[in-house]
Amino acid sequence: MNNLIRIICLTFLTCLATGGTAMAAPGKALGTVLITGANRGIGLELASQYKSRGFQVIGTARKPEQATELQALGVRVEALDVTDSNSVKALASRLDGIALDILINNAGIAGYSAGSFQEFDFDQVMPSFEVNSLGPMRVTQALYKNLASGSGKKVVQISSIMGSVELNRGGSYGYRASKSALNILNKSLAIELGPDGFVCVVLHPGWVRTRMGGESAQLTTQESVTGMVSVIEQLKPASNGRFYDYQGKELPW
């Protein structure tokens, strides 16, 4: 009886020490997560936190040989250009037979911007859609079988509050439009895959101090990612097709 009480106490203290989040037993992974654009910023921090929590992590980068910080984490590093269908198909081929529990489509760009509508060059905005909108869909489609064979079936799109139509305050035409497109594509995906047990959501990471967010941003990558990991862990069927921020607050479309 004393040993049982001791075990219960130790378990409780461990839970407190980890913030109440699940941790893997020694030698056993909690699951497998694939993170695109994992070589820096939010993606790198996602890879780090999931690795430390006991997940098998697959991080992608356009140039894996240059992703030294990602390699140093000891995770599996794969080449991927989300705008290149051949690159996406090649990744799916290399991962054939590997079950994925969580897919986090994090790769994104700020893209072209202009000071006003009159100055906007529409010919320069297409890369934003290729990376931010269509890229995540290419990856999700290619890895559908991997996700279907996993137990988590979570698809997470790293979007932005700037993709919200209701909260639009003007400017940043290309970036806003590309994130709005991602949001609506994910909504359709959620409707189609929800009956099969998938939970597909979009997440706003907050204004984060990264190369894209700039030094004036409010959050560190650790703060943002800690919040998002908690939100992802708590996703349930009722979360499917919704839009959340890094604190779990639901955002307007």
PDB file of C-alpha atoms in Angstrom:
ATOM      1  CA  MET A   1       0.000   0.000   0.000  1.00  0.00           C
ATOM      2  CA  ASN A   2       2.842   2.397   0.891  1.00  0.00           C
ATOM      3  CA  ASN A   3       4.503   1.696  -2.475  1.00  0.00           C
ATOM      4  CA  LEU A   4       1.234   2.373  -4.277  1.00  0.00           C
ATOM      5  CA  ILE A   5       0.820   5.706  -2.488  1.00  0.00           C
ATOM      6  CA  ARG A   6       4.423   6.607  -3.312  1.00  0.00           C
ATOM      7  CA  ILE A   7       3.849   5.860  -7.022  1.00  0.00           C
ATOM      8  CA  ILE A   8       0.674   7.955  -7.083  1.00  0.00           C
ATOM      9  CA  CYS A   9       2.464  10.887  -5.436  1.00  0.00           C
ATOM     10  CA  LEU A  10       5.391  10.676  -7.835  1.00  0.00           C
ATOM     11  CA  THR A  11       3.023  10.594 -10.810  1.00  0.00           C
ATOM     12  CA  PHE A  12       1.179  13.642  -9.498  1.00  0.00           C
ATOM     13  CA  LEU A  13       4.411  15.572  -8.940  1.00  0.00           C
ATOM     14  CA  THR A  14       5.646  14.670 -12.429  1.00  0.00           C
ATOM     15  CA  CYS A  15       2.409  15.949 -13.912  1.00  0.00           C
ATOM     16  CA  LEU A  16       2.816  19.245 -12.054  1.00  0.00           C
ATOM     17  CA  ALA A  17       6.411  19.570 -13.211  1.00  0.00           C
ATOM     18  CA  THR A  18       5.399  19.149 -16.869  1.00  0.00           C
ATOM     19  CA  GLY A  19       2.485  21.530 -16.688  1.00  0.00           C
ATOM     20  CA  GLY A  20      -0.035  18.719 -16.839  1.00  0.00           C
ATOM     21  CA  THR A  21       1.014  17.678 -20.351  1.00  0.00           C
ATOM     22  CA  ALA A  22       1.432  14.088 -21.386  1.00  0.00           C
ATOM     23  CA  MET A  23       4.937  12.682 -21.455  1.00  0.00           C
ATOM     24  CA  ALA A  24       6.164   9.487 -23.041  1.00  0.00           C
ATOM     25  CA  ALA A  25       7.324   6.538 -21.000  1.00  0.00           C
ATOM     26  CA  PRO A  26      11.058   5.809 -21.338  1.00  0.00           C
ATOM     27  CA  GLY A  27      11.772   4.262 -24.733  1.00  0.00           C
ATOM     28  CA  LYS A  28       8.227   4.786 -26.005  1.00  0.00           C
ATOM     29  CA  ALA A  29       7.179   7.686 -28.244  1.00  0.00           C
ATOM     30  CA  LEU A  30       3.872   9.481 -27.733  1.00  0.00           C
ATOM     31  CA  GLY A  31       3.405   9.535 -31.478  1.00  0.00           C
ATOM     32  CA  THR A  32       4.914  10.910 -34.651  1.00  0.00           C
ATOM     33  CA  VAL A  33       4.661  14.538 -35.717  1.00  0.00           C
ATOM     34  CA  LEU A  34       5.779  16.061 -39.014  1.00  0.00           C
ATOM     35  CA  ILE A  35       6.555  19.784 -39.080  1.00  0.00           C
ATOM     36  CA  THR A  36       7.200  21.685 -42.297  1.00  0.00           C
ATOM     37  CA  GLY A  37       9.565  24.643 -42.321  1.00  0.00           C
ATOM     38  CA  ALA A  38      11.258  23.335 -39.196  1.00  0.00           C
ATOM     39  CA  ASN A  39      14.735  24.743 -39.793  1.00  0.00           C
ATOM     40  CA  ARG A  40      14.174  28.026 -37.939  1.00  0.00           C
ATOM     41  CA  GLY A  41      11.769  30.167 -35.916  1.00  0.00           C
ATOM     42  CA  ILE A  42       8.444  28.681 -34.903  1.00  0.00           C
ATOM     43  CA  GLY A  43       9.072  25.445 -36.790  1.00  0.00           C
ATOM     44  CA  LEU A  44      12.391  24.831 -35.038  1.00  0.00           C
ATOM     45  CA  GLU A  45      10.834  25.486 -31.634  1.00  0.00           C
ATOM     46  CA  LEU A  46       7.948  23.137 -32.460  1.00  0.00           C
ATOM     47  CA  ALA A  47      10.444  20.412 -33.333  1.00  0.00           C
ATOM     48  CA  SER A  48      12.376  21.043 -30.116  1.00  0.00           C
ATOM     49  CA  GLN A  49       9.339  20.958 -27.834  1.00  0.00           C
ATOM     50  CA  TYR A  50       7.792  17.881 -29.418  1.00  0.00           C
ATOM     51  CA  LYS A  51      11.140  16.093 -29.254  1.00  0.00           C
ATOM     52  CA  SER A  52      11.530  16.939 -25.551  1.00  0.00           C
ATOM     53  CA  ARG A  53       8.017  15.684 -24.848  1.00  0.00           C
ATOM     54  CA  GLY A  54       8.796  12.266 -26.287  1.00  0.00           C
ATOM     55  CA  PHE A  55       7.450  12.399 -29.841  1.00  0.00           C
ATOM     56  CA  GLN A  56       9.130  11.040 -32.915  1.00  0.00           C
ATOM     57  CA  VAL A  57       9.737  14.222 -34.889  1.00  0.00           C
ATOM     58  CA  ILE A  58      10.174  14.641 -38.625  1.00  0.00           C
ATOM     59  CA  GLY A  59      11.215  18.160 -39.548  1.00  0.00           C
ATOM     60  CA  THR A  60      11.424  19.398 -43.116  1.00  0.00           C
ATOM     61  CA  ALA A  61      13.543  22.084 -44.727  1.00  0.00           C
ATOM     62  CA  ARG A  62      14.134  23.150 -48.299  1.00  0.00           C
ATOM     63  CA  LYS A  63      17.886  22.725 -47.749  1.00  0.00           C
ATOM     64  CA  PRO A  64      18.427  20.056 -45.055  1.00  0.00           C
ATOM     65  CA  GLU A  65      22.204  20.352 -45.274  1.00  0.00           C
ATOM     66  CA  GLN A  66      21.919  23.920 -44.001  1.00  0.00           C
ATOM     67  CA  ALA A  67      19.442  23.094 -41.218  1.00  0.00           C
ATOM     68  CA  THR A  68      22.174  22.627 -38.624  1.00  0.00           C
ATOM     69  CA  GLU A  69      20.062  23.624 -35.601  1.00  0.00           C
ATOM     70  CA  LEU A  70      17.346  21.195 -36.607  1.00  0.00           C
ATOM     71  CA  GLN A  71      19.879  18.422 -37.118  1.00  0.00           C
ATOM     72  CA  ALA A  72      21.341  19.136 -33.685  1.00  0.00           C
ATOM     73  CA  LEU A  73      17.993  18.234 -32.094  1.00  0.00           C
ATOM     74  CA  GLY A  74      18.451  14.632 -33.177  1.00  0.00           C
ATOM     75  CA  VAL A  75      15.202  14.508 -35.156  1.00  0.00           C
ATOM     76  CA  ARG A  76      14.655  13.089 -38.618  1.00  0.00           C
ATOM     77  CA  VAL A  77      15.317  15.812 -41.191  1.00  0.00           C
ATOM     78  CA  GLU A  78      13.740  15.607 -44.638  1.00  0.00           C
ATOM     79  CA  ALA A  79      14.005  17.779 -47.746  1.00  0.00           C
ATOM     80  CA  LEU A  80      10.794  19.500 -48.804  1.00  0.00           C
ATOM     81  CA  ASP A  81       9.798  22.418 -50.985  1.00  0.00           C
ATOM     82  CA  VAL A  82       6.040  22.820 -50.471  1.00  0.00           C
ATOM     83  CA  THR A  83       5.699  24.670 -53.799  1.00  0.00           C
ATOM     84  CA  ASP A  84       7.192  21.777 -55.793  1.00  0.00           C
ATOM     85  CA  SER A  85       4.822  18.856 -56.450  1.00  0.00           C
ATOM     86  CA  ASN A  86       7.740  16.538 -57.234  1.00  0.00           C
ATOM     87  CA  SER A  87       9.418  17.405 -53.929  1.00  0.00           C
ATOM     88  CA  VAL A  88       6.181  16.736 -52.046  1.00  0.00           C
ATOM     89  CA  LYS A  89       5.654  13.409 -53.809  1.00  0.00           C
ATOM     90  CA  ALA A  90       9.258  12.396 -53.109  1.00  0.00           C
ATOM     91  CA  LEU A  91       8.744  13.068 -49.398  1.00  0.00           C
ATOM     92  CA  ALA A  92       5.591  10.942 -49.393  1.00  0.00           C
ATOM     93  CA  SER A  93       7.517   8.145 -51.083  1.00  0.00           C
ATOM     94  CA  ARG A  94      10.293   8.250 -48.479  1.00  0.00           C
ATOM     95  CA  LEU A  95       7.706   8.157 -45.685  1.00  0.00           C
ATOM     96  CA  ASP A  96       5.683   5.340 -47.207  1.00  0.00           C
ATOM     97  CA  GLY A  97       4.329   3.081 -44.469  1.00  0.00           C
ATOM     98  CA  ILE A  98       5.094   5.519 -41.619  1.00  0.00           C
ATOM     99  CA  ALA A  99       2.053   6.476 -39.556  1.00  0.00           C
ATOM    100  CA  LEU A 100       1.755  10.167 -38.679  1.00  0.00           C
ATOM    101  CA  ASP A 101      -0.297  11.360 -35.735  1.00  0.00           C
ATOM    102  CA  ILE A 102       0.111  15.103 -36.213  1.00  0.00           C
ATOM    103  CA  LEU A 103       0.915  17.139 -39.320  1.00  0.00           C
ATOM    104  CA  ILE A 104       1.836  20.781 -38.686  1.00  0.00           C
ATOM    105  CA  ASN A 105       1.956  22.813 -41.888  1.00  0.00           C
ATOM    106  CA  ASN A 106       4.180  25.599 -40.627  1.00  0.00           C
ATOM    107  CA  ALA A 107       6.176  26.627 -43.717  1.00  0.00           C
ATOM    108  CA  GLY A 108       5.194  30.126 -44.808  1.00  0.00           C
ATOM    109  CA  ILE A 109       6.473  33.426 -46.155  1.00  0.00           C
ATOM    110  CA  ALA A 110       5.614  37.088 -45.660  1.00  0.00           C
ATOM    111  CA  GLY A 111       5.850  37.514 -49.408  1.00  0.00           C
ATOM    112  CA  TYR A 112       5.495  40.638 -51.466  1.00  0.00           C
ATOM    113  CA  SER A 113       3.944  43.740 -49.940  1.00  0.00           C
ATOM    114  CA  ALA A 114       3.206  47.302 -51.032  1.00  0.00           C
ATOM    115  CA  GLY A 115       2.390  50.563 -49.334  1.00  0.00           C
ATOM    116  CA  SER A 116      -0.973  51.005 -51.026  1.00  0.00           C
ATOM    117  CA  PHE A 117      -3.402  49.369 -53.416  1.00  0.00           C
ATOM    118  CA  GLN A 118      -2.327  51.698 -56.214  1.00  0.00           C
ATOM    119  CA  GLU A 119       1.284  50.522 -55.820  1.00  0.00           C
ATOM    120  CA  PHE A 120       0.386  46.821 -55.557  1.00  0.00           C
ATOM    121  CA  ASP A 121       1.946  44.587 -58.235  1.00  0.00           C
ATOM    122  CA  PHE A 122      -0.358  41.597 -58.653  1.00  0.00           C
ATOM    123  CA  ASP A 123       2.229  39.665 -60.641  1.00  0.00           C
ATOM    124  CA  GLN A 124       4.433  39.418 -57.554  1.00  0.00           C
ATOM    125  CA  VAL A 125       1.860  37.971 -55.166  1.00  0.00           C
ATOM    126  CA  MET A 126       1.571  34.425 -56.528  1.00  0.00           C
ATOM    127  CA  PRO A 127       4.502  32.983 -54.490  1.00  0.00           C
ATOM    128  CA  SER A 128       2.568  33.838 -51.316  1.00  0.00           C
ATOM    129  CA  PHE A 129      -0.329  31.674 -52.462  1.00  0.00           C
ATOM    130  CA  GLU A 130       1.975  28.877 -53.596  1.00  0.00           C
ATOM    131  CA  VAL A 131       3.665  28.674 -50.185  1.00  0.00           C
ATOM    132  CA  ASN A 132       1.004  29.809 -47.715  1.00  0.00           C
ATOM    133  CA  SER A 133      -2.188  28.468 -49.303  1.00  0.00           C
ATOM    134  CA  LEU A 134      -1.529  25.647 -51.753  1.00  0.00           C
ATOM    135  CA  GLY A 135       1.646  24.313 -50.115  1.00  0.00           C
ATOM    136  CA  PRO A 136      -0.112  23.009 -46.987  1.00  0.00           C
ATOM    137  CA  MET A 137      -2.783  21.352 -49.133  1.00  0.00           C
ATOM    138  CA  ARG A 138      -0.179  19.641 -51.310  1.00  0.00           C
ATOM    139  CA  VAL A 139       1.543  18.233 -48.245  1.00  0.00           C
ATOM    140  CA  THR A 140      -1.687  17.133 -46.565  1.00  0.00           C
ATOM    141  CA  GLN A 141      -2.907  15.415 -49.711  1.00  0.00           C
ATOM    142  CA  ALA A 142       0.395  13.594 -50.231  1.00  0.00           C
ATOM    143  CA  LEU A 143       0.560  12.413 -46.612  1.00  0.00           C
ATOM    144  CA  TYR A 144      -3.119  11.497 -46.278  1.00  0.00           C
ATOM    145  CA  LYS A 145      -2.430   7.742 -46.047  1.00  0.00           C
ATOM    146  CA  ASN A 146       0.206   8.321 -43.356  1.00  0.00           C
ATOM    147  CA  LEU A 147      -2.237  10.392 -41.334  1.00  0.00           C
ATOM    148  CA  ALA A 148      -5.113   7.975 -41.872  1.00  0.00           C
ATOM    149  CA  SER A 149      -3.019   5.152 -40.406  1.00  0.00           C
ATOM    150  CA  GLY A 150      -2.037   7.223 -37.339  1.00  0.00           C
ATOM    151  CA  SER A 151      -4.014   7.451 -34.133  1.00  0.00           C
ATOM    152  CA  GLY A 152      -3.984  11.261 -33.822  1.00  0.00           C
ATOM    153  CA  LYS A 153      -5.321  12.318 -37.236  1.00  0.00           C
ATOM    154  CA  LYS A 154      -4.579  15.967 -36.450  1.00  0.00           C
ATOM    155  CA  VAL A 155      -3.844  18.422 -39.262  1.00  0.00           C
ATOM    156  CA  VAL A 156      -2.721  21.837 -38.063  1.00  0.00           C
ATOM    157  CA  GLN A 157      -2.256  24.803 -40.385  1.00  0.00           C
ATOM    158  CA  ILE A 158      -0.166  27.643 -38.974  1.00  0.00           C
ATOM    159  CA  SER A 159      -2.164  30.599 -40.253  1.00  0.00           C
ATOM    160  CA  SER A 160      -2.493  34.160 -38.963  1.00  0.00           C
ATOM    161  CA  ILE A 161      -5.058  36.498 -37.479  1.00  0.00           C
ATOM    162  CA  MET A 162      -4.296  38.589 -40.567  1.00  0.00           C
ATOM    163  CA  GLY A 163      -6.256  36.006 -42.533  1.00  0.00           C
ATOM    164  CA  SER A 164      -9.424  36.910 -40.648  1.00  0.00           C
ATOM    165  CA  VAL A 165     -11.876  38.846 -42.840  1.00  0.00           C
ATOM    166  CA  GLU A 166     -13.740  40.245 -39.841  1.00  0.00           C
ATOM    167  CA  LEU A 167     -10.552  41.520 -38.186  1.00  0.00           C
ATOM    168  CA  ASN A 168      -8.993  42.928 -41.352  1.00  0.00           C
ATOM    169  CA  ARG A 169      -7.625  46.421 -40.743  1.00  0.00           C
ATOM    170  CA  GLY A 170      -6.362  46.953 -44.281  1.00  0.00           C
ATOM    171  CA  GLY A 171      -3.024  46.627 -46.035  1.00  0.00           C
ATOM    172  CA  SER A 172      -0.826  43.538 -46.571  1.00  0.00           C
ATOM    173  CA  TYR A 173      -3.035  42.441 -49.465  1.00  0.00           C
ATOM    174  CA  GLY A 174      -1.019  39.428 -50.545  1.00  0.00           C
ATOM    175  CA  TYR A 175      -0.249  37.994 -47.114  1.00  0.00           C
ATOM    176  CA  ARG A 176      -3.785  38.488 -45.813  1.00  0.00           C
ATOM    177  CA  ALA A 177      -5.312  36.937 -48.912  1.00  0.00           C
ATOM    178  CA  SER A 178      -2.978  33.928 -48.852  1.00  0.00           C
ATOM    179  CA  LYS A 179      -3.813  33.185 -45.205  1.00  0.00           C
ATOM    180  CA  SER A 180      -7.549  33.666 -45.808  1.00  0.00           C
ATOM    181  CA  ALA A 181      -7.264  31.187 -48.674  1.00  0.00           C
ATOM    182  CA  LEU A 182      -5.521  28.716 -46.368  1.00  0.00           C
ATOM    183  CA  ASN A 183      -8.293  29.129 -43.812  1.00  0.00           C
ATOM    184  CA  ILE A 184     -11.071  28.407 -46.300  1.00  0.00           C
ATOM    185  CA  LEU A 185      -9.209  25.470 -47.827  1.00  0.00           C
ATOM    186  CA  ASN A 186      -8.790  23.970 -44.366  1.00  0.00           C
ATOM    187  CA  LYS A 187     -12.488  24.475 -43.649  1.00  0.00           C
ATOM    188  CA  SER A 188     -13.381  22.420 -46.721  1.00  0.00           C
ATOM    189  CA  LEU A 189     -10.782  19.818 -45.735  1.00  0.00           C
ATOM    190  CA  ALA A 190     -12.260  19.582 -42.242  1.00  0.00           C
ATOM    191  CA  ILE A 191     -15.754  19.025 -43.603  1.00  0.00           C
ATOM    192  CA  GLU A 192     -14.560  16.241 -45.902  1.00  0.00           C
ATOM    193  CA  LEU A 193     -12.223  14.443 -43.484  1.00  0.00           C
ATOM    194  CA  GLY A 194     -14.102  15.007 -40.228  1.00  0.00           C
ATOM    195  CA  PRO A 195     -16.309  11.908 -40.648  1.00  0.00           C
ATOM    196  CA  ASP A 196     -13.117   9.831 -40.885  1.00  0.00           C
ATOM    197  CA  GLY A 197     -11.919  11.001 -37.472  1.00  0.00           C
ATOM    198  CA  PHE A 198      -9.638  13.834 -38.625  1.00  0.00           C
ATOM    199  CA  VAL A 199      -9.372  17.115 -36.756  1.00  0.00           C
ATOM    200  CA  CYS A 200      -8.200  19.902 -39.078  1.00  0.00           C
ATOM    201  CA  VAL A 201      -7.664  23.364 -37.588  1.00  0.00           C
ATOM    202  CA  VAL A 202      -5.908  26.652 -38.277  1.00  0.00           C
ATOM    203  CA  LEU A 203      -3.801  28.293 -35.576  1.00  0.00           C
ATOM    204  CA  HIS A 204      -2.650  31.876 -35.138  1.00  0.00           C
ATOM    205  CA  PRO A 205       0.736  31.753 -33.353  1.00  0.00           C
ATOM    206  CA  GLY A 206       0.566  35.353 -32.174  1.00  0.00           C
ATOM    207  CA  TRP A 207       3.008  38.091 -33.125  1.00  0.00           C
ATOM    208  CA  VAL A 208       6.293  36.256 -32.641  1.00  0.00           C
ATOM    209  CA  ARG A 209       9.884  37.482 -32.642  1.00  0.00           C
ATOM    210  CA  THR A 210      11.148  35.622 -35.683  1.00  0.00           C
ATOM    211  CA  ARG A 211      12.793  36.729 -38.920  1.00  0.00           C
ATOM    212  CA  MET A 212       9.281  37.275 -40.292  1.00  0.00           C
ATOM    213  CA  GLY A 213       7.744  38.798 -37.164  1.00  0.00           C
ATOM    214  CA  GLY A 214      10.625  41.157 -36.397  1.00  0.00           C
ATOM    215  CA  GLU A 215      12.269  42.218 -33.146  1.00  0.00           C
ATOM    216  CA  SER A 216       9.297  44.354 -32.049  1.00  0.00           C
ATOM    217  CA  ALA A 217       6.977  41.341 -31.811  1.00  0.00           C
ATOM    218  CA  GLN A 218       5.295  40.579 -28.491  1.00  0.00           C
ATOM    219  CA  LEU A 219       6.115  36.875 -28.061  1.00  0.00           C
ATOM    220  CA  THR A 220       9.167  34.653 -28.012  1.00  0.00           C
ATOM    221  CA  THR A 221       9.024  31.480 -30.074  1.00  0.00           C
ATOM    222  CA  GLN A 222       9.011  29.480 -26.841  1.00  0.00           C
ATOM    223  CA  GLU A 223       5.945  31.320 -25.508  1.00  0.00           C
ATOM    224  CA  SER A 224       4.036  30.941 -28.762  1.00  0.00           C
ATOM    225  CA  VAL A 225       4.906  27.302 -29.307  1.00  0.00           C
ATOM    226  CA  THR A 226       4.256  26.284 -25.698  1.00  0.00           C
ATOM    227  CA  GLY A 227       0.752  27.659 -26.105  1.00  0.00           C
ATOM    228  CA  MET A 228       0.166  26.028 -29.492  1.00  0.00           C
ATOM    229  CA  VAL A 229       1.397  22.623 -28.329  1.00  0.00           C
ATOM    230  CA  SER A 230      -1.094  22.796 -25.466  1.00  0.00           C
ATOM    231  CA  VAL A 231      -3.900  23.736 -27.869  1.00  0.00           C
ATOM    232  CA  ILE A 232      -2.988  20.900 -30.242  1.00  0.00           C
ATOM    233  CA  GLU A 233      -2.916  18.401 -27.403  1.00  0.00           C
ATOM    234  CA  GLN A 234      -6.438  19.383 -26.365  1.00  0.00           C
ATOM    235  CA  LEU A 235      -7.970  19.185 -29.852  1.00  0.00           C
ATOM    236  CA  LYS A 236     -11.037  16.967 -30.025  1.00  0.00           C
ATOM    237  CA  PRO A 237     -13.647  16.141 -32.707  1.00  0.00           C
ATOM    238  CA  ALA A 238     -15.633  19.280 -31.829  1.00  0.00           C
ATOM    239  CA  SER A 239     -12.517  21.364 -32.649  1.00  0.00           C
ATOM    240  CA  ASN A 240     -12.561  20.252 -36.287  1.00  0.00           C
ATOM    241  CA  GLY A 241     -12.669  23.117 -38.786  1.00  0.00           C
ATOM    242  CA  ARG A 242     -12.113  25.868 -36.212  1.00  0.00           C
ATOM    243  CA  PHE A 243      -9.718  28.826 -36.004  1.00  0.00           C
ATOM    244  CA  TYR A 244      -7.778  29.320 -32.753  1.00  0.00           C
ATOM    245  CA  ASP A 245      -4.964  31.465 -31.449  1.00  0.00           C
ATOM    246  CA  TYR A 246      -1.984  30.133 -29.495  1.00  0.00           C
ATOM    247  CA  GLN A 247      -3.911  30.468 -26.226  1.00  0.00           C
ATOM    248  CA  GLY A 248      -6.868  28.438 -27.434  1.00  0.00           C
ATOM    249  CA  LYS A 249      -9.153  31.430 -28.027  1.00  0.00           C
ATOM    250  CA  GLU A 250     -11.458  30.914 -31.011  1.00  0.00           C
ATOM    251  CA  LEU A 251     -11.019  33.611 -33.664  1.00  0.00           C
ATOM    252  CA  PRO A 252     -13.616  35.021 -36.079  1.00  0.00           C
ATOM    253  CA  TRP A 253     -13.369  34.161 -39.740  1.00  0.00           C
TER     254      TRP A 253
END
